[in-house]
Amino acid sequence: MKNTDSKSHLRGESIYLDDIAEVQGTLYGLVFDSPVAHARILNFNCKKAENLSGLIKIFTFTDIPGENQIGAIIKDEPLFAENEVHFIGQAIALIVAESERTARDAKKLIEIEFEELPLITDPKIAKEKEQFIVPPRTFRLGNIQKGKEQSKYIIKGNSETGGQEHLYLETQGAYAVPKENGNITLYSSTQGPTSVQKITSQVLDVPMNKIEVDVNRLGGGFGGKEDQATPWAAMVSLAAFILNKPVKISLSRHDDLRMTGKRHPYTAEYTIGLSEDLKIQFYEVEFIQDGGASADLSPAIMERTLFHGTGSYFIPNTEITVYSCKTNTPPNTAFRGFGGPQGIFAIEAAVQQAADEIGVAAHKIQYTNLLKEGDEFPYGQIAKQAEAISSWKSADDLFSIGKQCKEAEQFNSENKNFKKGISVTPICFGISFTNTVMNHARALVHIYQDGSVGISTGAIEMGQGVNTKMKQVASQVFSIPLERIKIETTNTTRVANTSPTAASSGADLNGKAVEIATTDLLGRLKQTASEMLNSSIEHIQLIDEYIHHKNKKTDIKWNKLIETAFLNRVKLSEKGHYASPEIWYDKSKEKGSPFTYHVYGTSVTTALVDTIRGTFDIESVDIVHDFGKSMNLLLDKGQVEGALIQGIGWLSLEEIRYDKSGRLLSNALSTYKVPDINSAPKSVRVEALESSGHKHAILKSKAVGEPPFLYGIGSYFAVQNAIKAFNPGFKPDFIAPMTHEKVFMNLYKK
Ligand code: MTE
Ligand code: LUZ
Ligand code: MOS
């Protein structure tokens, strides 16, 4: 079962935002953004720019009829800067012209004067000055003091993970087309059409029903378009609304890199205690999250870090705190894993450091402490259908962890110029938006008179294959081929009040809504069939496009059934609404059961370090992953492979750097190294854990979008272990990314 988009992708026929046929008279927008990181604006003069021929208008905050505000969780972010700027790349104005070229020329003619203000780029300094986005939060389980008393080994340390650029192939963009009576059709490359609709309506001071957001597909989002697709959409809508002309914006890669936020960098300070038998007795950790200049999704991301603070382990005494800090860089945002990977890296660092100091293999400590059925997470949820141990055992059976370690040791004893390192990475990731109210979705299904089917949902196709999965659900319920089914664009007029396609839950939530709507329709169709056959409904089945009666195939085909239903005036359209059951969370106690289920898995990573050049290859990654009962193993394996390589990039290649003035140094693909085919593992094996799936997962097929990103963590520790094999005096730090430069320095560090 392939991704149903694969053919049009391959032929270059798939339509992204910039491929939408433009309406005559379309104008082009370009953002004028701040060149300084923190300053008061003393003077803004665009007279010269406005005199340029072909220049239509330059929009600033003074042109906004409604609120100059785009903050989704906290209202702390203006669409256009008013009197102050807070980061380099912050939007100050939108230049609208007949061509993008003219807009670029005009940009150079804008005059602006600033009074520069002191700035903070280091989140640790922000913490000292109590520049918080929201107050810190703490999750607690058990009693740290008790844990200390039971510990033979107590280890203190710290770790650090860096930012990450989303590098969706399609940059941010939006296209607003005005309609009659002040209505707007808004095409946006967004994961969150409702959020785009809502914020745009507030900026324009019009009701939401005047803004129709339509999304065909994205050329990748990875979280970068969960919240940060909104400003561009609001800007072009503002211009279209005031000028009554279609206006489009499509960011150049350079502008996108500079103006948009990235994965949150985190630092962690931890203390971990273990008893003689290597049971973790307590874990105390304090994270500092670099939020950037405004809240964006930072409070929600901070929450997911708290939820994933203990990774795949049961730790009876835990205290996890996160400080979300404000700095003068672009607001950091959602990125695959959403703060979870940052939390999990720290516990893995603590385990590795403990292993080093105690003198045992890390995988001994890891295995000893894996979550079991009935264990309690620090937030009170009880682990059910826990697959941590089963996936580890399955990985060990299939890939022989012990044997791989022995072979690496043997290799290392025989080679000096190359060293091997191995690491094991157990993963555990919670599925559901941690904000319980967001876990719902809707679908609208039409069966046309000829038997073809059109489905609208709130899910956004961004390469992950959610449209293919939606078709599979309908095809399975109706028992008709996929060719009869079309997935429509995601459109706020057809399906309203959607949550963003995020938290890996797009397929589950929207798929369940499709299942509900199609099941309702099926009931009605069976009723029609029973009338056609003068029988009763329990004798009717639909199998492979034919009505079966009393378990015997009839000659009545799907089309005939639909035609008859139509002539009998049966309702052939249905909507479905799904809200995840059973989940809840009490923020005042920091306890609850927020996740519908968890996804587990185990990977074994082997790295090969060239000790002369200081370079490394990831030789192999062997994975046993908990897909539940995968509804589409090809797509799901694609998600695992893609996420793995994205994770490897985060921890071993990609380095976001700002200078002291808040300027992004890694502002091009020449200075920011993303994984390519040469840095991909030489071998990736992905095996499915045998499991019965989960009843609340769509067709028992567990969410797969984000969890496998965590397998990338293995690359960091595998390379680190290879360095240790060469340089026994090396005392590792736990600062990521482990770039080739750092490997080189670490090989010879005394
Ligand atoms: N896969 C592709 N090809 N492109 C993407 O942008 N985003 C990831 C993941 N896989 C992404 C992707 C992220 S961050 C999420 S949350 C999920 O897909 C969202 O889709 P789902 O909920 O349908 O899994
Ligand atoms: N977005 C969000 C997310 O709003 N809440 C979440 O819990 C979440 N998790 C992962 C990715 N995006
Ligand atoms: Mo994904 S970070 O939930 O868009």
Short mmCIF file of N, CA and C in Angstrom, two decimals, residues 100 104 165-172 219-220 222 225 250-260 262 664 666-670 672 674:
data_model
loop_
_atom_site.label_atom_id
_atom_site.label_comp_id
_atom_site.label_asym_id
_atom_site.label_seq_id
_atom_site.Cartn_x
_atom_site.Cartn_y
_atom_site.Cartn_z
N GLU A 100 7.76 40.81 -6.93
CA GLU A 100 8.61 40.59 -5.77
C GLU A 100 9.91 41.39 -5.92
N ARG A 104 11.60 43.95 -3.30
CA ARG A 104 13.00 43.85 -2.83
C ARG A 104 13.73 45.18 -3.00
N GLU A 165 16.87 23.52 12.82
CA GLU A 165 16.09 24.18 11.76
C GLU A 165 15.17 23.13 11.11
N HIS A 166 13.92 23.49 10.88
CA HIS A 166 12.97 22.52 10.32
C HIS A 166 13.33 22.13 8.89
N LEU A 167 13.76 23.11 8.15
CA LEU A 167 14.13 22.90 6.76
C LEU A 167 13.10 22.10 5.95
N TYR A 168 11.82 22.39 6.20
CA TYR A 168 10.79 21.91 5.29
C TYR A 168 11.20 22.34 3.89
N LEU A 169 10.99 21.46 2.88
CA LEU A 169 11.42 21.82 1.52
C LEU A 169 10.65 23.03 1.02
N GLU A 170 9.36 23.10 1.39
CA GLU A 170 8.56 24.26 1.00
C GLU A 170 8.65 25.30 2.10
N THR A 171 9.12 26.49 1.77
CA THR A 171 9.23 27.53 2.79
C THR A 171 7.84 28.05 3.17
N GLN A 172 7.81 28.88 4.19
CA GLN A 172 6.54 29.45 4.65
C GLN A 172 5.93 30.32 3.55
N GLY A 219 4.78 21.01 1.75
CA GLY A 219 6.06 20.38 1.45
C GLY A 219 6.86 20.27 2.74
N GLY A 220 6.26 19.59 3.71
CA GLY A 220 6.90 19.42 5.01
C GLY A 220 6.51 20.50 6.00
N PHE A 222 6.90 19.54 9.97
CA PHE A 222 7.75 19.07 11.09
C PHE A 222 7.53 19.88 12.37
N LYS A 225 5.26 24.60 11.08
CA LYS A 225 4.09 25.29 10.56
C LYS A 225 2.86 25.04 11.44
N SER A 250 5.72 34.29 -0.40
CA SER A 250 6.41 33.01 -0.35
C SER A 250 7.83 33.35 0.08
N LEU A 251 8.21 32.92 1.27
CA LEU A 251 9.50 33.34 1.82
C LEU A 251 10.66 32.72 1.06
N SER A 252 11.68 33.53 0.82
CA SER A 252 12.92 32.95 0.28
C SER A 252 13.53 32.11 1.40
N ARG A 253 14.36 31.17 1.05
CA ARG A 253 14.96 30.31 2.08
C ARG A 253 15.71 31.14 3.11
N HIS A 254 16.43 32.15 2.61
CA HIS A 254 17.23 32.99 3.50
C HIS A 254 16.34 33.72 4.51
N ASP A 255 15.24 34.28 4.02
CA ASP A 255 14.31 34.99 4.91
C ASP A 255 13.69 34.00 5.90
N ASP A 256 13.33 32.84 5.42
CA ASP A 256 12.71 31.84 6.29
C ASP A 256 13.67 31.44 7.42
N LEU A 257 14.92 31.17 7.06
CA LEU A 257 15.90 30.76 8.08
C LEU A 257 16.08 31.85 9.13
N ARG A 258 16.11 33.10 8.70
CA ARG A 258 16.36 34.20 9.62
C ARG A 258 15.14 34.53 10.50
N MET A 259 13.94 34.47 9.91
CA MET A 259 12.77 35.01 10.61
C MET A 259 12.01 34.00 11.47
N THR A 260 12.19 32.72 11.21
CA THR A 260 11.36 31.75 11.93
C THR A 260 12.12 31.09 13.08
N LYS A 262 12.98 27.89 15.84
CA LYS A 262 13.51 26.54 15.64
C LYS A 262 13.19 25.66 16.83
N LEU A 664 21.84 35.32 13.42
CA LEU A 664 21.97 33.90 13.08
C LEU A 664 23.18 33.71 12.17
N SER A 666 24.41 30.54 11.36
CA SER A 666 24.12 29.38 10.50
C SER A 666 22.89 29.72 9.66
N ASN A 667 23.04 30.70 8.77
CA ASN A 667 21.87 31.25 8.07
C ASN A 667 21.78 30.80 6.62
N ALA A 668 22.51 29.75 6.29
CA ALA A 668 22.45 29.22 4.93
C ALA A 668 22.85 27.75 4.98
N LEU A 669 22.58 27.04 3.90
CA LEU A 669 22.89 25.60 3.92
C LEU A 669 24.38 25.33 3.75
N SER A 670 25.15 26.39 3.54
CA SER A 670 26.61 26.23 3.52
C SER A 670 27.18 26.24 4.94
N TYR A 672 25.06 25.48 7.70
CA TYR A 672 24.20 24.64 8.53
C TYR A 672 24.09 23.29 7.85
N VAL A 674 22.80 19.75 7.20
CA VAL A 674 21.71 18.81 7.44
C VAL A 674 22.10 17.45 6.87
#
